[in-house]
Amino acid sequence: KAKDSGRNCGLVYSDKWDNSARERLKLQHELFRAIRNREFVLHYQPQYRINSGRMVGVEALVRWEHPERGLVQPKEFIPLAEDSGMIVQLGDWVLEEACRQNKAWQDSGLPAIPVSVNLSLRQFMHQNLPGKVAAVLKGTGLPARYLDLEITESVAMDTADVSRHLSELARLGVGISVDDFGTGYSSFLYLRKFPIDRLKIDRSFVRDIMHDPGNAEIVAAIIAMAHNLNLQVIAEGVETEDQVRFLKRHRCDEMQGFFRSPPVPGDKIAEMLGKEASGPYTSG
Ligand code: C2E
Ligand code: MG
Ligand code: MG
Ligand code: MG
């Protein structure tokens, strides 16, 4: 296996999974096997209320614990899982596992917070998505208000199926967030038409808030628009105290990013939630 030597991280691995049909087929096969062998794990990134500093949610982010390559990041395999259709099976597992884990935290007495799950277009368009979500909630016992689904602007296009799925999900009581907001070149009409709860400002705008006046204006405008539409707004990729101050000044509701915490394994979240419950922020 000389050709594998010296490669132990996903970044390098991606060079080898080039776009040739053979390589793609191989990856597809590996993904299929990985789902069967339960090689995927979820990490969770905390989301914080900006004013209180409290943890108010977590986003589930999938990783592949590859037997030889170690932890592989989603950008290495999500696009191929999407193209091959495998994202539907992988996504089913993510949804179920995130709900199961959240219910387990709650059952162990930790403060109840929603878990956000990313849905790609293909998963969202799946004929029976609302039925699937309802079944997972029922099966895991997680109350619907503790599940939030993240869709992108490409999903939020105005089609009859999208409209039907979103209203059925809203009727179940799950939250809907628009991920990577501002990068999708789409009309904003859907924000009024669809039952959306929250906008997630894309990291690319947040990154340059302090140095690029244009991006600062965009972030301020998104926050104002969200509030005028009665939507919550969360900033992604918050890495510095200056960014937090800017977001606070512009009344952004929530933040997520390395400044407070990267994505971490589930047991670490339990530990953090436990500290929150007994820490300075608790009202009881
Ligand atoms: P996303 O949904 O926008 O998730 C946020 C990404 O930003 C995560 O990358 C997270 O680790 C990263 N991030 C968070 N805070 C910071 C920060 O302060 N600085 C920087 N530089 N990065 C930050 P990750 O985990 O690699 O996921 C990448 C993308 O893969 C996600 O973007 C999402 O689109 C997709 N993805 C991840 N898990 C799933 C899944 O279960 N299903 C689907 N369909 N897509 C997923
Ligand atoms: Mg997301
Ligand atoms: Mg995002
Ligand atoms: Mg993003």
mmCIF file of C-alpha atoms and ligand atoms in Angstrom:
data_model
loop_
_atom_site.group_PDB
_atom_site.id
_atom_site.type_symbol
_atom_site.label_atom_id
_atom_site.label_comp_id
_atom_site.label_asym_id
_atom_site.label_seq_id
_atom_site.Cartn_x
_atom_site.Cartn_y
_atom_site.Cartn_z
ATOM 1 C CA LYS A 1 0.000 0.000 0.000
ATOM 2 C CA ALA A 2 2.844 2.334 -0.831
ATOM 3 C CA LYS A 3 0.529 4.752 -2.532
ATOM 4 C CA ASP A 4 -1.286 5.477 0.725
ATOM 5 C CA SER A 5 1.780 6.246 2.775
ATOM 6 C CA GLY A 6 2.061 9.658 4.322
ATOM 7 C CA ARG A 7 -1.561 10.477 3.794
ATOM 8 C CA ASN A 8 -3.639 10.650 6.893
ATOM 9 C CA CYS A 9 -5.862 13.623 6.432
ATOM 10 C CA GLY A 10 -8.863 14.340 4.266
ATOM 11 C CA LEU A 11 -7.333 17.380 2.639
ATOM 12 C CA VAL A 12 -4.700 15.320 0.916
ATOM 13 C CA TYR A 13 -7.108 12.515 0.294
ATOM 14 C CA SER A 14 -9.300 14.726 -1.876
ATOM 15 C CA ASP A 15 -6.520 15.050 -4.436
ATOM 16 C CA LYS A 16 -6.769 11.336 -4.935
ATOM 17 C CA TRP A 17 -10.518 11.259 -5.240
ATOM 18 C CA ASP A 18 -10.376 13.078 -8.524
ATOM 19 C CA ASN A 19 -13.323 13.340 -10.810
ATOM 20 C CA SER A 20 -12.563 10.364 -12.991
ATOM 21 C CA ALA A 21 -15.455 7.958 -13.290
ATOM 22 C CA ARG A 22 -13.424 5.191 -11.732
ATOM 23 C CA GLU A 23 -12.479 7.190 -8.666
ATOM 24 C CA ARG A 24 -16.024 8.389 -8.214
ATOM 25 C CA LEU A 25 -17.333 4.872 -8.416
ATOM 26 C CA LYS A 26 -14.788 3.804 -5.831
ATOM 27 C CA LEU A 27 -15.787 6.582 -3.476
ATOM 28 C CA GLN A 28 -19.438 5.767 -3.994
ATOM 29 C CA HIS A 29 -18.691 2.208 -3.004
ATOM 30 C CA GLU A 30 -16.733 3.363 0.049
ATOM 31 C CA LEU A 31 -19.567 5.637 1.114
ATOM 32 C CA PHE A 32 -22.035 2.813 0.766
ATOM 33 C CA ARG A 33 -19.854 0.559 2.873
ATOM 34 C CA ALA A 34 -19.287 3.341 5.391
ATOM 35 C CA ILE A 35 -23.017 3.799 5.952
ATOM 36 C CA ARG A 36 -23.402 0.060 6.521
ATOM 37 C CA ASN A 37 -20.398 -0.062 8.858
ATOM 38 C CA ARG A 38 -21.494 3.012 10.801
ATOM 39 C CA GLU A 39 -18.287 4.905 10.100
ATOM 40 C CA PHE A 40 -19.955 8.303 10.361
ATOM 41 C CA VAL A 41 -20.095 10.402 13.510
ATOM 42 C CA LEU A 42 -21.755 13.685 14.317
ATOM 43 C CA HIS A 43 -19.959 16.590 15.889
ATOM 44 C CA TYR A 44 -21.985 19.469 17.261
ATOM 45 C CA GLN A 45 -21.233 23.172 17.166
ATOM 46 C CA PRO A 46 -22.847 25.341 19.843
ATOM 47 C CA GLN A 47 -24.961 28.358 18.938
ATOM 48 C CA TYR A 48 -25.128 31.214 21.436
ATOM 49 C CA ARG A 49 -27.537 34.001 22.218
ATOM 50 C CA ILE A 50 -25.411 37.120 21.762
ATOM 51 C CA ASN A 51 -26.944 39.152 24.595
ATOM 52 C CA SER A 52 -26.905 36.541 27.321
ATOM 53 C CA GLY A 53 -23.994 34.455 26.085
ATOM 54 C CA ARG A 54 -26.038 31.313 26.695
ATOM 55 C CA MET A 55 -25.891 28.220 24.528
ATOM 56 C CA VAL A 56 -29.272 28.091 22.789
ATOM 57 C CA GLY A 57 -28.734 25.392 20.186
ATOM 58 C CA VAL A 58 -26.249 23.110 18.436
ATOM 59 C CA GLU A 59 -25.674 22.305 14.779
ATOM 60 C CA ALA A 60 -25.010 18.677 13.864
ATOM 61 C CA LEU A 61 -22.086 18.351 11.423
ATOM 62 C CA VAL A 62 -21.196 14.973 9.975
ATOM 63 C CA ARG A 63 -17.669 13.515 9.886
ATOM 64 C CA TRP A 64 -16.409 10.280 8.404
ATOM 65 C CA GLU A 65 -14.205 8.177 10.671
ATOM 66 C CA HIS A 66 -12.423 6.400 7.892
ATOM 67 C CA PRO A 67 -10.649 3.226 9.065
ATOM 68 C CA GLU A 68 -7.403 4.198 7.324
ATOM 69 C CA ARG A 69 -7.652 7.910 6.664
ATOM 70 C CA GLY A 70 -8.869 9.136 10.020
ATOM 71 C CA LEU A 71 -11.446 11.887 10.334
ATOM 72 C CA VAL A 72 -12.643 13.061 6.918
ATOM 73 C CA GLN A 73 -14.418 16.431 6.715
ATOM 74 C CA PRO A 74 -17.767 16.888 4.943
ATOM 75 C CA LYS A 75 -16.433 18.932 2.056
ATOM 76 C CA GLU A 76 -14.522 15.809 1.037
ATOM 77 C CA PHE A 77 -17.583 13.613 0.673
ATOM 78 C CA ILE A 78 -20.872 15.546 0.861
ATOM 79 C CA PRO A 79 -20.684 16.763 -2.767
ATOM 80 C CA LEU A 80 -20.131 13.204 -4.005
ATOM 81 C CA ALA A 81 -22.795 11.834 -1.708
ATOM 82 C CA GLU A 82 -25.135 14.405 -3.238
ATOM 83 C CA ASP A 83 -24.239 13.566 -6.834
ATOM 84 C CA SER A 84 -24.589 9.837 -6.295
ATOM 85 C CA GLY A 85 -27.854 10.123 -4.397
ATOM 86 C CA MET A 86 -26.230 8.511 -1.351
ATOM 87 C CA ILE A 87 -26.939 11.708 0.577
ATOM 88 C CA VAL A 88 -30.482 10.458 1.126
ATOM 89 C CA GLN A 89 -29.338 7.434 3.159
ATOM 90 C CA LEU A 90 -26.583 9.387 4.869
ATOM 91 C CA GLY A 91 -29.024 12.194 5.640
ATOM 92 C CA ASP A 92 -31.535 9.764 7.110
ATOM 93 C CA TRP A 93 -28.857 8.528 9.471
ATOM 94 C CA VAL A 94 -27.800 12.084 10.424
ATOM 95 C CA LEU A 95 -31.383 13.116 11.160
ATOM 96 C CA GLU A 96 -32.059 10.078 13.301
ATOM 97 C CA GLU A 97 -28.748 10.254 15.169
ATOM 98 C CA ALA A 98 -29.060 13.994 15.890
ATOM 99 C CA CYS A 99 -32.582 13.539 17.274
ATOM 100 C CA ARG A 100 -31.571 10.492 19.302
ATOM 101 C CA GLN A 101 -28.593 12.335 20.792
ATOM 102 C CA ASN A 102 -30.622 15.427 21.630
ATOM 103 C CA LYS A 103 -33.285 13.330 23.366
ATOM 104 C CA ALA A 104 -30.544 11.525 25.315
ATOM 105 C CA TRP A 105 -29.129 14.866 26.541
ATOM 106 C CA GLN A 106 -32.583 15.920 27.638
ATOM 107 C CA ASP A 107 -33.254 12.595 29.335
ATOM 108 C CA SER A 108 -30.050 12.960 31.324
ATOM 109 C CA GLY A 109 -31.391 16.188 32.793
ATOM 110 C CA LEU A 110 -29.426 18.704 30.715
ATOM 111 C CA PRO A 111 -31.108 21.941 29.562
ATOM 112 C CA ALA A 112 -33.272 21.326 26.476
ATOM 113 C CA ILE A 113 -32.033 23.072 23.314
ATOM 114 C CA PRO A 114 -32.803 22.498 19.636
ATOM 115 C CA VAL A 115 -30.438 20.598 17.346
ATOM 116 C CA SER A 116 -30.007 21.890 13.777
ATOM 117 C CA VAL A 117 -29.666 19.379 10.950
ATOM 118 C CA ASN A 118 -28.432 20.288 7.455
ATOM 119 C CA LEU A 119 -30.578 19.124 4.548
ATOM 120 C CA SER A 120 -29.305 19.178 0.992
ATOM 121 C CA LEU A 121 -31.621 19.898 -1.917
ATOM 122 C CA ARG A 122 -31.935 16.256 -2.848
ATOM 123 C CA GLN A 123 -32.985 15.242 0.674
ATOM 124 C CA PHE A 124 -35.401 18.096 0.912
ATOM 125 C CA MET A 125 -37.088 17.211 -2.358
ATOM 126 C CA HIS A 126 -37.473 13.571 -1.347
ATOM 127 C CA GLN A 127 -41.094 12.648 -1.811
ATOM 128 C CA ASN A 128 -41.698 11.730 1.770
ATOM 129 C CA LEU A 129 -39.457 14.121 3.719
ATOM 130 C CA PRO A 130 -42.161 15.414 6.087
ATOM 131 C CA GLY A 131 -43.291 11.851 6.769
ATOM 132 C CA LYS A 132 -39.709 10.836 7.484
ATOM 133 C CA VAL A 133 -39.183 13.696 9.899
ATOM 134 C CA ALA A 134 -42.437 12.895 11.689
ATOM 135 C CA ALA A 135 -41.410 9.237 11.994
ATOM 136 C CA VAL A 136 -37.976 10.092 13.386
ATOM 137 C CA LEU A 137 -39.475 12.459 15.966
ATOM 138 C CA LYS A 138 -41.932 9.821 17.005
ATOM 139 C CA GLY A 139 -39.317 7.058 17.055
ATOM 140 C CA THR A 140 -36.812 9.020 19.129
ATOM 141 C CA GLY A 141 -39.378 10.784 21.294
ATOM 142 C CA LEU A 142 -37.837 14.202 20.602
ATOM 143 C CA PRO A 143 -40.452 16.986 20.709
ATOM 144 C CA ALA A 144 -40.612 18.759 17.319
ATOM 145 C CA ARG A 145 -39.610 22.164 18.723
ATOM 146 C CA TYR A 146 -36.168 20.753 19.547
ATOM 147 C CA LEU A 147 -35.402 20.028 15.892
ATOM 148 C CA ASP A 148 -34.361 22.723 13.433
ATOM 149 C CA LEU A 149 -33.797 22.006 9.749
ATOM 150 C CA GLU A 150 -31.233 24.012 7.792
ATOM 151 C CA ILE A 151 -31.976 24.485 4.123
ATOM 152 C CA THR A 152 -30.105 26.636 1.613
ATOM 153 C CA GLU A 153 -31.507 29.296 -0.666
ATOM 154 C CA SER A 154 -31.320 26.835 -3.549
ATOM 155 C CA VAL A 155 -33.924 24.759 -1.718
ATOM 156 C CA ALA A 156 -36.104 27.717 -0.934
ATOM 157 C CA MET A 157 -37.044 28.234 -4.568
ATOM 158 C CA ASP A 158 -40.652 28.748 -5.219
ATOM 159 C CA THR A 159 -42.003 25.386 -6.295
ATOM 160 C CA ALA A 160 -45.134 23.571 -5.282
ATOM 161 C CA ASP A 161 -43.216 20.689 -3.665
ATOM 162 C CA VAL A 162 -41.025 22.985 -1.588
ATOM 163 C CA SER A 163 -44.039 24.930 -0.460
ATOM 164 C CA ARG A 164 -45.892 21.768 0.535
ATOM 165 C CA HIS A 165 -42.909 20.265 2.365
ATOM 166 C CA LEU A 166 -42.222 23.479 4.268
ATOM 167 C CA SER A 167 -45.803 23.894 5.409
ATOM 168 C CA GLU A 168 -46.021 20.263 6.494
ATOM 169 C CA LEU A 169 -42.775 20.615 8.456
ATOM 170 C CA ALA A 170 -43.990 23.843 10.030
ATOM 171 C CA ARG A 171 -47.217 22.103 11.012
ATOM 172 C CA LEU A 172 -45.164 19.405 12.749
ATOM 173 C CA GLY A 173 -43.554 22.203 14.762
ATOM 174 C CA VAL A 174 -39.917 21.881 13.658
ATOM 175 C CA GLY A 175 -37.882 25.053 13.052
ATOM 176 C CA ILE A 176 -36.637 26.071 9.610
ATOM 177 C CA SER A 177 -33.410 28.034 9.087
ATOM 178 C CA VAL A 178 -31.955 29.330 5.824
ATOM 179 C CA ASP A 179 -28.251 28.397 5.819
ATOM 180 C CA ASP A 180 -25.450 30.326 4.073
ATOM 181 C CA PHE A 181 -27.848 33.217 3.629
ATOM 182 C CA GLY A 182 -26.717 35.827 1.125
ATOM 183 C CA THR A 183 -24.810 33.493 -1.180
ATOM 184 C CA GLY A 184 -27.706 32.090 -3.169
ATOM 185 C CA TYR A 185 -28.592 34.856 -5.658
ATOM 186 C CA SER A 186 -32.251 34.142 -5.133
ATOM 187 C CA SER A 187 -35.254 36.391 -4.806
ATOM 188 C CA PHE A 188 -36.213 37.223 -1.230
ATOM 189 C CA LEU A 189 -39.898 36.648 -1.936
ATOM 190 C CA TYR A 190 -39.733 33.197 -0.397
ATOM 191 C CA LEU A 191 -38.917 34.732 2.980
ATOM 192 C CA ARG A 192 -42.460 36.032 3.222
ATOM 193 C CA LYS A 193 -44.188 33.129 1.533
ATOM 194 C CA PHE A 194 -42.640 30.236 3.422
ATOM 195 C CA PRO A 195 -42.750 29.442 7.145
ATOM 196 C CA ILE A 196 -39.100 30.269 7.848
ATOM 197 C CA ASP A 197 -37.885 31.000 11.373
ATOM 198 C CA ARG A 198 -34.271 32.040 11.074
ATOM 199 C CA LEU A 199 -31.582 33.301 8.701
ATOM 200 C CA LYS A 200 -27.975 32.187 9.069
ATOM 201 C CA ILE A 201 -25.673 34.891 7.692
ATOM 202 C CA ASP A 202 -22.962 33.192 5.659
ATOM 203 C CA ARG A 203 -19.459 33.117 7.057
ATOM 204 C CA SER A 204 -18.052 34.927 4.010
ATOM 205 C CA PHE A 205 -19.827 38.155 5.035
ATOM 206 C CA VAL A 206 -18.986 37.814 8.706
ATOM 207 C CA ARG A 207 -15.298 37.135 8.056
ATOM 208 C CA ASP A 208 -14.565 40.612 6.702
ATOM 209 C CA ILE A 209 -16.957 42.661 8.818
ATOM 210 C CA MET A 210 -14.118 44.589 10.427
ATOM 211 C CA HIS A 211 -12.106 45.279 7.263
ATOM 212 C CA ASP A 212 -14.606 45.496 4.451
ATOM 213 C CA PRO A 213 -17.214 48.243 4.885
ATOM 214 C CA GLY A 214 -19.286 46.684 2.104
ATOM 215 C CA ASN A 215 -19.634 43.411 3.971
ATOM 216 C CA ALA A 216 -20.391 45.257 7.196
ATOM 217 C CA GLU A 217 -23.242 47.032 5.417
ATOM 218 C CA ILE A 218 -24.554 43.751 4.047
ATOM 219 C CA VAL A 219 -24.531 42.105 7.468
ATOM 220 C CA ALA A 220 -26.288 45.089 9.043
ATOM 221 C CA ALA A 221 -28.874 45.066 6.243
ATOM 222 C CA ILE A 222 -29.547 41.325 6.584
ATOM 223 C CA ILE A 223 -30.094 41.703 10.322
ATOM 224 C CA ALA A 224 -32.491 44.605 9.803
ATOM 225 C CA MET A 225 -34.391 42.808 7.063
ATOM 226 C CA ALA A 226 -34.676 39.630 9.128
ATOM 227 C CA HIS A 227 -36.120 41.555 12.040
ATOM 228 C CA ASN A 228 -38.570 43.430 9.833
ATOM 229 C CA LEU A 229 -39.794 40.034 8.637
ATOM 230 C CA ASN A 230 -39.977 38.731 12.218
ATOM 231 C CA LEU A 231 -37.162 36.260 11.651
ATOM 232 C CA GLN A 232 -34.357 35.402 14.025
ATOM 233 C CA VAL A 233 -30.849 35.889 12.683
ATOM 234 C CA ILE A 234 -27.628 34.052 13.512
ATOM 235 C CA ALA A 235 -24.108 34.878 12.301
ATOM 236 C CA GLU A 236 -21.922 31.971 11.131
ATOM 237 C CA GLY A 237 -18.154 31.785 11.440
ATOM 238 C CA VAL A 238 -17.723 34.284 14.282
ATOM 239 C CA GLU A 239 -14.048 34.175 15.199
ATOM 240 C CA THR A 240 -13.178 37.425 16.987
ATOM 241 C CA GLU A 241 -14.361 39.635 19.813
ATOM 242 C CA ASP A 242 -14.595 42.592 17.401
ATOM 243 C CA GLN A 243 -17.068 40.647 15.303
ATOM 244 C CA VAL A 244 -19.134 39.873 18.384
ATOM 245 C CA ARG A 245 -19.193 43.579 19.304
ATOM 246 C CA PHE A 246 -20.284 44.538 15.799
ATOM 247 C CA LEU A 247 -23.046 41.918 15.810
ATOM 248 C CA LYS A 248 -24.223 43.020 19.231
ATOM 249 C CA ARG A 249 -24.348 46.654 18.160
ATOM 250 C CA HIS A 250 -26.471 45.671 15.168
ATOM 251 C CA ARG A 251 -28.723 43.534 17.342
ATOM 252 C CA CYS A 252 -27.947 40.186 15.764
ATOM 253 C CA ASP A 253 -29.710 37.524 17.846
ATOM 254 C CA GLU A 254 -27.307 34.581 17.848
ATOM 255 C CA MET A 255 -23.817 33.546 16.854
ATOM 256 C CA GLN A 256 -21.908 30.403 15.985
ATOM 257 C CA GLY A 257 -18.187 30.142 15.388
ATOM 258 C CA PHE A 258 -14.713 29.324 16.597
ATOM 259 C CA PHE A 259 -14.707 32.382 18.901
ATOM 260 C CA ARG A 260 -16.875 30.436 21.337
ATOM 261 C CA SER A 261 -16.462 26.845 20.148
ATOM 262 C CA PRO A 262 -15.630 24.698 17.115
ATOM 263 C CA PRO A 263 -17.771 21.638 16.396
ATOM 264 C CA VAL A 264 -17.098 19.064 19.152
ATOM 265 C CA PRO A 265 -18.136 15.468 19.938
ATOM 266 C CA GLY A 266 -21.446 14.892 21.694
ATOM 267 C CA ASP A 267 -20.006 14.110 25.116
ATOM 268 C CA LYS A 268 -18.245 17.469 25.128
ATOM 269 C CA ILE A 269 -21.587 19.185 24.437
ATOM 270 C CA ALA A 270 -23.077 17.344 27.418
ATOM 271 C CA GLU A 271 -20.235 18.678 29.540
ATOM 272 C CA MET A 272 -20.715 22.247 28.260
ATOM 273 C CA LEU A 273 -24.478 22.079 28.790
ATOM 274 C CA GLY A 274 -23.924 20.795 32.298
ATOM 275 C CA LYS A 275 -21.738 23.814 33.080
ATOM 276 C CA GLU A 276 -24.339 26.165 31.578
ATOM 277 C CA ALA A 277 -26.995 24.691 33.828
ATOM 278 C CA SER A 278 -24.953 25.370 36.945
ATOM 279 C CA GLY A 279 -23.142 28.465 35.673
ATOM 280 C CA PRO A 280 -23.682 32.221 36.041
ATOM 281 C CA TYR A 281 -26.316 32.422 33.316
ATOM 282 C CA THR A 282 -28.911 30.237 34.955
ATOM 283 C CA SER A 283 -32.020 31.907 36.257
ATOM 284 C CA GLY A 284 -32.846 29.220 38.807
HETATM 285 P P1 C2E B 1 -22.520 24.710 7.116
HETATM 286 O O1 C2E B 1 -23.831 24.056 7.340
HETATM 287 O O2 C2E B 1 -22.540 26.150 6.690
HETATM 288 O O3 C2E B 1 -21.712 24.497 8.465
HETATM 289 C C1 C2E B 1 -20.816 25.422 9.012
HETATM 290 C C2 C2E B 1 -19.388 25.064 8.667
HETATM 291 O O4 C2E B 1 -18.553 26.134 9.080
HETATM 292 C C3 C2E B 1 -18.869 23.824 9.392
HETATM 293 O O5 C2E B 1 -17.933 23.178 8.543
HETATM 294 C C4 C2E B 1 -18.142 24.442 10.591
HETATM 295 O O6 C2E B 1 -17.126 23.616 11.119
HETATM 296 C C5 C2E B 1 -17.541 25.663 9.949
HETATM 297 N N1 C2E B 1 -17.304 26.722 10.936
HETATM 298 C C6 C2E B 1 -18.011 27.003 12.043
HETATM 299 N N2 C2E B 1 -17.525 28.070 12.694
HETATM 300 C C7 C2E B 1 -16.460 28.484 11.982
HETATM 301 C C8 C2E B 1 -15.511 29.574 12.162
HETATM 302 O O7 C2E B 1 -15.573 30.353 13.099
HETATM 303 N N3 C2E B 1 -14.539 29.692 11.199
HETATM 304 C C9 C2E B 1 -14.451 28.846 10.139
HETATM 305 N N4 C2E B 1 -13.462 29.040 9.271
HETATM 306 N N5 C2E B 1 -15.324 27.815 9.942
HETATM 307 C C10 C2E B 1 -16.314 27.641 10.851
HETATM 308 P P2 C2E B 1 -18.008 21.619 8.273
HETATM 309 O O8 C2E B 1 -18.384 20.881 9.494
HETATM 310 O O9 C2E B 1 -16.734 21.261 7.578
HETATM 311 O O10 C2E B 1 -19.217 21.481 7.261
HETATM 312 C C11 C2E B 1 -19.142 22.056 5.967
HETATM 313 C C12 C2E B 1 -20.463 21.952 5.256
HETATM 314 O O11 C2E B 1 -20.806 20.593 4.970
HETATM 315 C C13 C2E B 1 -21.646 22.486 6.077
HETATM 316 O O12 C2E B 1 -21.668 23.904 6.002
HETATM 317 C C14 C2E B 1 -22.806 21.823 5.364
HETATM 318 O O13 C2E B 1 -23.141 22.526 4.198
HETATM 319 C C15 C2E B 1 -22.208 20.481 4.966
HETATM 320 N N6 C2E B 1 -22.633 19.457 5.935
HETATM 321 C C16 C2E B 1 -22.090 19.122 7.127
HETATM 322 N N7 C2E B 1 -22.785 18.137 7.723
HETATM 323 C C17 C2E B 1 -23.824 17.850 6.886
HETATM 324 C C18 C2E B 1 -24.924 16.902 6.945
HETATM 325 O O14 C2E B 1 -25.118 16.147 7.908
HETATM 326 N N8 C2E B 1 -25.787 16.893 5.874
HETATM 327 C C19 C2E B 1 -25.613 17.744 4.801
HETATM 328 N N9 C2E B 1 -26.512 17.663 3.777
HETATM 329 N N10 C2E B 1 -24.613 18.630 4.730
HETATM 330 C C20 C2E B 1 -23.728 18.686 5.761
HETATM 331 MG MG MG B 2 -25.468 24.483 8.333
HETATM 332 MG MG MG B 3 -23.895 27.520 7.110
HETATM 333 MG MG MG B 4 -21.650 28.446 5.446
#
